[in-house]
Short mmCIF file of C-alpha atoms and ligand atoms in Angstrom, two decimals:
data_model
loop_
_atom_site.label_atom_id
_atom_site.label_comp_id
_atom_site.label_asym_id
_atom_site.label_seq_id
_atom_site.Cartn_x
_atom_site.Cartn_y
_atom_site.Cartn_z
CA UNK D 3 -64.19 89.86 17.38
CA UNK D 4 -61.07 91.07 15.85
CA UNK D 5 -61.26 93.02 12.30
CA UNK D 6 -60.07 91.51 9.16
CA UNK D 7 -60.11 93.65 5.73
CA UNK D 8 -61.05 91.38 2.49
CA UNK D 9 -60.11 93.84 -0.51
CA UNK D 10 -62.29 92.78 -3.40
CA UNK D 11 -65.34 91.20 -1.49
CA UNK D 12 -67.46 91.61 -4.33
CA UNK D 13 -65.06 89.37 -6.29
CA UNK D 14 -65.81 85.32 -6.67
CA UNK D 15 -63.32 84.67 -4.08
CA UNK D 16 -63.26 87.77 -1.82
CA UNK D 17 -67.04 87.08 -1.89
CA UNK D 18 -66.76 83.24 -0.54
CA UNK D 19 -64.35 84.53 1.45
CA UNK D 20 -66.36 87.11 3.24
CA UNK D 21 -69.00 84.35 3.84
CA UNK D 22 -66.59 82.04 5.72
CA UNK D 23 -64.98 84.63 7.69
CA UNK D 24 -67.93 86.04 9.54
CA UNK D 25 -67.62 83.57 12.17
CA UNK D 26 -64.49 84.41 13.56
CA UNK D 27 -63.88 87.96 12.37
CA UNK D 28 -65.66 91.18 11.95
CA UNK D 29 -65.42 91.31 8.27
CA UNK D 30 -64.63 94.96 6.57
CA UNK D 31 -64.70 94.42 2.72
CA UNK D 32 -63.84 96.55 0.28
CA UNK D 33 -65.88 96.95 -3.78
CA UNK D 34 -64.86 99.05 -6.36
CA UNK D 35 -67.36 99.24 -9.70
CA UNK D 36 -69.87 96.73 -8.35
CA UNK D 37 -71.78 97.80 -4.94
CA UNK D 38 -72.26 94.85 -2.89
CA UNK D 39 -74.38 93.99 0.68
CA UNK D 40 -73.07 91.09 2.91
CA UNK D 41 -74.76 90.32 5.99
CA UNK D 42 -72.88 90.67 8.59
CA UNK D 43 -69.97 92.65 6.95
CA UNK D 44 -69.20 96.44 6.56
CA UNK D 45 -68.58 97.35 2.73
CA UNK D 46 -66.44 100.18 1.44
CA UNK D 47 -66.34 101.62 -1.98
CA UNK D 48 -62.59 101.81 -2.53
CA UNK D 49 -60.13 102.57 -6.03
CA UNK D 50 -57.18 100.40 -4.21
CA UNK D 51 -54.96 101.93 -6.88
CA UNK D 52 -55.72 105.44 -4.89
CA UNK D 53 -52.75 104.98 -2.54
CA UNK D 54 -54.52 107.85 -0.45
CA UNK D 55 -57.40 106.36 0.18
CA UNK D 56 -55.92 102.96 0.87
CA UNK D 57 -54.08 104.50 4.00
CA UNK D 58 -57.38 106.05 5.32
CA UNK D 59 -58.89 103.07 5.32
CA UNK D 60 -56.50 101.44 7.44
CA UNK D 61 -57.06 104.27 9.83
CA UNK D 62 -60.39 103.88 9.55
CA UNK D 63 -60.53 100.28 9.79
CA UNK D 64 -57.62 99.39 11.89
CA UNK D 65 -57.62 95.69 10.66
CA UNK D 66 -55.96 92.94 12.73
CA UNK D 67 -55.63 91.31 9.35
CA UNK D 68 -55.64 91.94 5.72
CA UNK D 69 -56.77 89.48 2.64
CA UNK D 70 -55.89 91.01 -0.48
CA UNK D 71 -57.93 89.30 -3.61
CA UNK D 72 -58.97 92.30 -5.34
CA UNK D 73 -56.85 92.02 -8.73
CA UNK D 74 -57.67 92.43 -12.50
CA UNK D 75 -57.71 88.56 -12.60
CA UNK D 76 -58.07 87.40 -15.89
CA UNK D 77 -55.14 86.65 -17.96
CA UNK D 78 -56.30 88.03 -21.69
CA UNK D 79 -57.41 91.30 -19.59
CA UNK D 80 -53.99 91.60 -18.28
CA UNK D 81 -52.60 90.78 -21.80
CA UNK D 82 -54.40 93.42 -23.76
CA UNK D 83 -54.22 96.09 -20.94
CA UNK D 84 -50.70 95.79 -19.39
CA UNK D 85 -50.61 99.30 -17.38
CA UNK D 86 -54.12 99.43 -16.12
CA UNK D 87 -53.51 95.69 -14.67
CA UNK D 88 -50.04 96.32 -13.32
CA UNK D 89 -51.53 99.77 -11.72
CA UNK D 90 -53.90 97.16 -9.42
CA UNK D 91 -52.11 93.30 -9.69
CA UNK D 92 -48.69 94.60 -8.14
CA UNK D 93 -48.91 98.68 -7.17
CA UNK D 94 -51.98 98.69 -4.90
CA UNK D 95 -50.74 95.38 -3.77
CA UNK D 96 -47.13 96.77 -2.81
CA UNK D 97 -48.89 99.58 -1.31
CA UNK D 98 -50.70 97.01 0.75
CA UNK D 99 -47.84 94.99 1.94
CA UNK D 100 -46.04 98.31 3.49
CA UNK D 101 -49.46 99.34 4.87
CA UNK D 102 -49.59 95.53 7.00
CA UNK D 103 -45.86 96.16 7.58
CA UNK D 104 -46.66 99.43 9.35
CA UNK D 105 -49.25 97.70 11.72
CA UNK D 106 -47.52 94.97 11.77
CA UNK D 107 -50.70 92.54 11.06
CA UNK D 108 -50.95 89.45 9.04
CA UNK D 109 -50.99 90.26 5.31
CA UNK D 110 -52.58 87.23 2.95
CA UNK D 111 -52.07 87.89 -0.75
CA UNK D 112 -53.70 85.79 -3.60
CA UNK D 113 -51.39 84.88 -6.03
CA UNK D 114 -52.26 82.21 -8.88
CA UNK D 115 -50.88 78.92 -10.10
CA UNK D 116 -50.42 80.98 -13.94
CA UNK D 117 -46.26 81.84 -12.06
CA UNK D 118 -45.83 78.70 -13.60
CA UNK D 119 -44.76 78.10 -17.45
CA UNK D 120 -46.32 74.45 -16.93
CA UNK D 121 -43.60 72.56 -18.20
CA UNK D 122 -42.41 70.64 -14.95
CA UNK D 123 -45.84 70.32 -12.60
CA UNK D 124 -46.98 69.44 -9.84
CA UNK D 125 -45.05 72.80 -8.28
CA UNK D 126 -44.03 72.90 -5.00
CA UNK D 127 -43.68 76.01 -3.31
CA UNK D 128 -39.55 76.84 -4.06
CA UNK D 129 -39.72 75.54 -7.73
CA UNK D 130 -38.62 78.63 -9.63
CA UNK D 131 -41.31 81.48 -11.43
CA UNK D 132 -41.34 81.14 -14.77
CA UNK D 133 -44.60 82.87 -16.24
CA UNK D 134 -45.56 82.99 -19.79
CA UNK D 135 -48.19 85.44 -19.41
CA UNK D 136 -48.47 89.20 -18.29
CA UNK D 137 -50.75 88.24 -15.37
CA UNK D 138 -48.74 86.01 -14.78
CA UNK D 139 -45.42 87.93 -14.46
CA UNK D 140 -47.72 91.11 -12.48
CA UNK D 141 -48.23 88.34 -10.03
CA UNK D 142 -44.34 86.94 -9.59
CA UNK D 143 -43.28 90.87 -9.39
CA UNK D 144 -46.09 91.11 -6.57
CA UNK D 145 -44.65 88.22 -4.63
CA UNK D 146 -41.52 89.20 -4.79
CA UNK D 147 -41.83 92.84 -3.85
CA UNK D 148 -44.18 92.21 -1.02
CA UNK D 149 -42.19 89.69 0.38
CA UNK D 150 -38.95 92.42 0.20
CA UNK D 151 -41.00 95.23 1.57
CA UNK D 152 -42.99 92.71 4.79
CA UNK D 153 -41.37 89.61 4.50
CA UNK D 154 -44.75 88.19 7.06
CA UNK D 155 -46.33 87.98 4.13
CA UNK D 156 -48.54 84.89 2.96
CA UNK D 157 -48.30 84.45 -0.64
CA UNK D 158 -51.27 81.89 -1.29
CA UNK D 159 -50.52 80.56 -5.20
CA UNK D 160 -54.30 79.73 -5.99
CA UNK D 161 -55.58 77.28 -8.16
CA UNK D 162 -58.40 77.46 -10.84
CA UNK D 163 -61.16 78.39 -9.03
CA UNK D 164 -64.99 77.70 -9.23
CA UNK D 165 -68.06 77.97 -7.36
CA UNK D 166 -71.13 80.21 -6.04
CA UNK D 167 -70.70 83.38 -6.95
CA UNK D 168 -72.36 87.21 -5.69
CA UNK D 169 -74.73 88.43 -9.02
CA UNK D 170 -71.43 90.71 -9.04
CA UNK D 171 -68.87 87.90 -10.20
CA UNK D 172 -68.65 84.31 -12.09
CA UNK D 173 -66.43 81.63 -12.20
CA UNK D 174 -66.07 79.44 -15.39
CA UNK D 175 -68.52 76.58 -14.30
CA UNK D 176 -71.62 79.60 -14.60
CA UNK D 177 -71.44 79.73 -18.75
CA UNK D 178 -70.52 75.52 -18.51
CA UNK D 179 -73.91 74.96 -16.95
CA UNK D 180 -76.02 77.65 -18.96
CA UNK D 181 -74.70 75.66 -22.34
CA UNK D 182 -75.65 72.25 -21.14
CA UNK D 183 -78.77 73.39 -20.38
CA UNK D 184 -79.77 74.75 -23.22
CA UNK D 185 -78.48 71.90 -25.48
CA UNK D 186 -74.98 73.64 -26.82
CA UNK D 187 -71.89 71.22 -27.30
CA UNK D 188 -68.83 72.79 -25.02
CA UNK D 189 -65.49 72.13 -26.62
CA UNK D 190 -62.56 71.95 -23.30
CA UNK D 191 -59.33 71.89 -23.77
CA UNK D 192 -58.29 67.63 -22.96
CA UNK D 193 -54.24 68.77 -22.86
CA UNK D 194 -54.64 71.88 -20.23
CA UNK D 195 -54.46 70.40 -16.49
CA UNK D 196 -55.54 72.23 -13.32
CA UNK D 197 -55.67 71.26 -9.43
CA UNK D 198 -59.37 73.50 -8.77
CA UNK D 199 -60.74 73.40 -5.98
CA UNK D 200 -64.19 75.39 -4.84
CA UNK D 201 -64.28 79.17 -3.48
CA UNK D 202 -65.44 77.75 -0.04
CA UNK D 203 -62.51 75.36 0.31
CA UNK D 204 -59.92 78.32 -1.08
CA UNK D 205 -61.25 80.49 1.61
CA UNK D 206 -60.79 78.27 4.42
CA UNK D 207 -57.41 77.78 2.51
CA UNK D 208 -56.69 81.70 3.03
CA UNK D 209 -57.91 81.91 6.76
CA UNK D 210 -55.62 79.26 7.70
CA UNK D 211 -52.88 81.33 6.10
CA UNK D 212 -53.79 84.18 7.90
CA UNK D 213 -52.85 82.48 11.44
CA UNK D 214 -49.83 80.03 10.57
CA UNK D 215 -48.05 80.86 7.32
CA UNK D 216 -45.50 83.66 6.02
CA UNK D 217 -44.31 83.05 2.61
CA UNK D 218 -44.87 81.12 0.26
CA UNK D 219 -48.16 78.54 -0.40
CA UNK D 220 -49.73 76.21 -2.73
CA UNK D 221 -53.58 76.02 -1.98
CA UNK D 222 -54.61 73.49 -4.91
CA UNK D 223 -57.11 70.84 -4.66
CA UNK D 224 -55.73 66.76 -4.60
CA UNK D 225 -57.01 66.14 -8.20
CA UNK D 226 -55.03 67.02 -11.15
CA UNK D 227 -57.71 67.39 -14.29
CA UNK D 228 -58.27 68.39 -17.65
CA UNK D 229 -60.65 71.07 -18.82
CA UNK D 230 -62.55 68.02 -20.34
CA UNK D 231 -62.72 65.59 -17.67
CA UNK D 232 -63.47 68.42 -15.38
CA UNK D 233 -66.56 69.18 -17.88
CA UNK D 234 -67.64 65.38 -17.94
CA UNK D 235 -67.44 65.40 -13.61
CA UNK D 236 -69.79 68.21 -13.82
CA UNK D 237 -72.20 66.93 -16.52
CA UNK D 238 -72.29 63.56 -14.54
CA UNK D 239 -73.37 65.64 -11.69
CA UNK D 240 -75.87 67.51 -13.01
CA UNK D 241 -77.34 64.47 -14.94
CA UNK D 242 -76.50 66.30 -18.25
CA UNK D 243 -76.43 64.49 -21.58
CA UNK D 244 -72.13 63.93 -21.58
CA UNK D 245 -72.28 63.67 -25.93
CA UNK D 246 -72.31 67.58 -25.62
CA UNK D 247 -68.94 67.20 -24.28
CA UNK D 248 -66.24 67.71 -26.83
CA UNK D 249 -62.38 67.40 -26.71
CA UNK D 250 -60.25 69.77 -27.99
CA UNK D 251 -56.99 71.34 -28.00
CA UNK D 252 -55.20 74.76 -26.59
CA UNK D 253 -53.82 75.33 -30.21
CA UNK D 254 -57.30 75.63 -31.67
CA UNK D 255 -58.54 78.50 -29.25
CA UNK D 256 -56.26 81.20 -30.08
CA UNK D 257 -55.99 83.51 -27.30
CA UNK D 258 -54.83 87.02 -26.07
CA UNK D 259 -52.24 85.52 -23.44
CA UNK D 260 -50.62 82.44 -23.71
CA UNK D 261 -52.27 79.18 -21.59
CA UNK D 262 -50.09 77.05 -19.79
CA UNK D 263 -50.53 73.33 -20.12
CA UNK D 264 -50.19 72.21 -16.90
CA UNK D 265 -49.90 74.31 -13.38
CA UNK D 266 -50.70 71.25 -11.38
CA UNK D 267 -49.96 72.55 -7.82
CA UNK D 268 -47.75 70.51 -5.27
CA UNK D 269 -49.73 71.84 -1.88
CA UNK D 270 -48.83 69.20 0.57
CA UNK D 271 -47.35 71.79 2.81
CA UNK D 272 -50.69 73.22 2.88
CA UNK D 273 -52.17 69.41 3.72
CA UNK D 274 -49.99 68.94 6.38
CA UNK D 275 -51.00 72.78 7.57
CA UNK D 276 -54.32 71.50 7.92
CA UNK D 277 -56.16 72.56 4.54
CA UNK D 278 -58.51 69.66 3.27
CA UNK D 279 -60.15 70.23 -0.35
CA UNK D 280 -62.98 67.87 -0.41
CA UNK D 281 -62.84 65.81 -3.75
CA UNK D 282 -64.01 67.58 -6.89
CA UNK D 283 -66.99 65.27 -7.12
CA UNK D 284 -68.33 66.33 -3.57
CA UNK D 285 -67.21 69.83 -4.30
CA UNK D 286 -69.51 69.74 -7.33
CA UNK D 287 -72.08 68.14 -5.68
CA UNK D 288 -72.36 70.54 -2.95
CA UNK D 289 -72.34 73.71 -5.66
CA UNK D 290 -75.13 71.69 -7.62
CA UNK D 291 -78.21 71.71 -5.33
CA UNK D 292 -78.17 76.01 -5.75
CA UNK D 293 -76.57 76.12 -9.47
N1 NAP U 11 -60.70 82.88 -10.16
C1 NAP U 11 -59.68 82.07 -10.31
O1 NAP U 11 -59.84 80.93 -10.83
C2 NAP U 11 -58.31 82.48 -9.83
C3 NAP U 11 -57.23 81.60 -10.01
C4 NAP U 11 -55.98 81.93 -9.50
C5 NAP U 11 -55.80 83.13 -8.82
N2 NAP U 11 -56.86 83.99 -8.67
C6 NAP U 11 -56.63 85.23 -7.91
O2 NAP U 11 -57.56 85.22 -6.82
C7 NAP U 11 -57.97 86.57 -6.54
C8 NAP U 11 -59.49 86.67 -6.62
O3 NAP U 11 -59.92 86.33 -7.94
P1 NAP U 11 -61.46 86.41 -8.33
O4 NAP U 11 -61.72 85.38 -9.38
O5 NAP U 11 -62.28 86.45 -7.11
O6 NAP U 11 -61.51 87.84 -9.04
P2 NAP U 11 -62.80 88.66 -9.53
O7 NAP U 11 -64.05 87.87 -9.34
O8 NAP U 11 -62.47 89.17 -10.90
O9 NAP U 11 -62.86 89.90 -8.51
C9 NAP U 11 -61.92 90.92 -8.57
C10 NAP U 11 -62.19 91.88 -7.43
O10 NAP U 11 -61.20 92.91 -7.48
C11 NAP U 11 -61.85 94.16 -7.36
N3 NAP U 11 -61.05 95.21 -8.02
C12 NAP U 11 -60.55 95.19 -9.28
N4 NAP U 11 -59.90 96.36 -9.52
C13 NAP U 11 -60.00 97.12 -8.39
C14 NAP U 11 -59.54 98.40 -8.01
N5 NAP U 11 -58.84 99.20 -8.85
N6 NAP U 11 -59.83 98.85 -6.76
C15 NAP U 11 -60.54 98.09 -5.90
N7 NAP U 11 -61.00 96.85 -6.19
C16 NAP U 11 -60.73 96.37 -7.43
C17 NAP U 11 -63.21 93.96 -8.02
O11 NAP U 11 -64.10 94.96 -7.56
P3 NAP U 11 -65.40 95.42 -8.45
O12 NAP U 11 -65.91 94.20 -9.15
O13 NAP U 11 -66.35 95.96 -7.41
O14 NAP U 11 -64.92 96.47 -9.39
C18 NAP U 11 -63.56 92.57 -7.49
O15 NAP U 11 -64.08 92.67 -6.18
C19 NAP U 11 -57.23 87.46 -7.52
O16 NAP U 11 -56.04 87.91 -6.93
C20 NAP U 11 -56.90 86.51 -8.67
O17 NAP U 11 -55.78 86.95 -9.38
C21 NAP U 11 -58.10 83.70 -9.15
#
């Protein structure tokens, strides 16, 4: 089998990612602070920001394919801590996308829906950047230097995200369920709207990229959703008691980096590509029998 290199397997989606992979690639992953086993998959303790390093592990490796998803990747991290995040969300990932240009190999990188100001959704792939957020603007000056320095590049734009996760990562649906079960109310946000879609079906997303797309594209699910109807779909799901649910509004969270109200992502390209997010219902469902 040929080798593929998932930076960030002990990440949510590097993690799903490493799962799906196995059966058509050897899968080399790289960790950083949190040691992680995957059967089937040979795991390297890596600093991607050590530009060093990052070229002996190509030699070492000598992928047929990279998927790049290790990132500081939440938005009020990024905020607070500009250099440290730029130092991983666009250098290591610049570093990267000459590295794949060198061997000439596929080069996937994870980009986020948050390039988006969410003014004028659902996006399709050309709309123009126009991030409100650090993280988000690390990501658009990621894009757009990897695509100048290897323009083979796949720049997947993923959606919210949720899922199983390795006892090294979480997605937001973890702290959801642990409230619900222990009685607490949830407020979620009724005016900020998402496409999610599962780690499992962003995955098969990014392996698809990896054999038919350069450039740019959108791998969000088909259902545009609220925080708070997303919180009532899971509740139904898990049979809990849907009074704990409780609207409420962006303004009355006050937050490090600024939320946008609506990156609703436009990923027919991605349809007609083949990529086929199950509804969220079945997605849930799925999750629900190990959560
Ligand atoms: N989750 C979402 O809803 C979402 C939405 C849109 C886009 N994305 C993007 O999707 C990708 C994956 O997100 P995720 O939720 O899976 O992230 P995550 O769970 O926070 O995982 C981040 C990964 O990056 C690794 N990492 C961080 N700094 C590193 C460094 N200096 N050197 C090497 N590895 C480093 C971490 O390793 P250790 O933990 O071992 O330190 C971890 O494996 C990211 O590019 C993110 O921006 C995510």
């Amino acid at each position: 089998m040929k080798k593929i290199l998932i930076t960030g397997a002990s990440g949510f989606l590097g993690w799903n990612l490493s799962q799906q992979a196995r059966t058509e690639w050897q899968v080399y992953g790289t960790y950083f602070t949190n040691a992680i086993e995957i059967p089937g998959a040979v795991l390297t303790k890596i600093d991607l920001r050590d530009s060093s390093a990052l070229q002996e592990l190509f030699r070492e490796i000598q992928p047929a394919a990279v998927i790049h998803t290790a990132a500081a990747s939440k938005p009020n991290y990024c905020q607070l801590h500009p250099e440290e995040s730029y130092s991983i969300n666009v250098t290591a990932s610049l570093n990267i996308a000459h590295l794949c240009s060198q061997y000439a190999i596929p080069c996937v990188f994870t980009s986020t829906d948050l390039v988006f100001d969410g003014q004028n959704p659902p996006y399709r792939e050309n709309d123009p950047v126009s991030p409100i957020c650090y993280y988000g603007e690390q990501k658009v000056e990621a894009e757009q230097k990897m695509l100048q320095v290897y323009p083979r590049t796949a720049i997947c734009r993923m959606p919210l995200m949720f899922g199983m996760t390795p006892p090294t990562a979480t997605t937001f649906i973890q702290p959801f369920i642990q409230s619900l079960r222990a009685g607490k109310e949830l407020n979620l946000f009724s005016d900020e709207f998402r496409t999610p879609v599962s780690g499992t079906t962003a995955a098969k997303g990014l392996l698809l990229a990896v054999e038919k797309v350069e450039g740019l594209l959108h791998l969000g699910g088909r259902e545009r959703i609220s925080r708070y109807d997303f919180g009532c779909l899971l509740a139904e799901v898990w049979q809990f008691p849907s009074q704990l649910l409780k609207p409420c509004h962006q303004e009355d969270v006050p937050m490090a980096a600024p939320r946008s109200p609506d990156t609703s992502l436009d990923s027919s390209k991605a349809f007609a590509l083949g990529y086929q997010p199950l509804s969220l219902k079945e997605e849930l469902s799925a999750i629900a029998k190990y959560l």
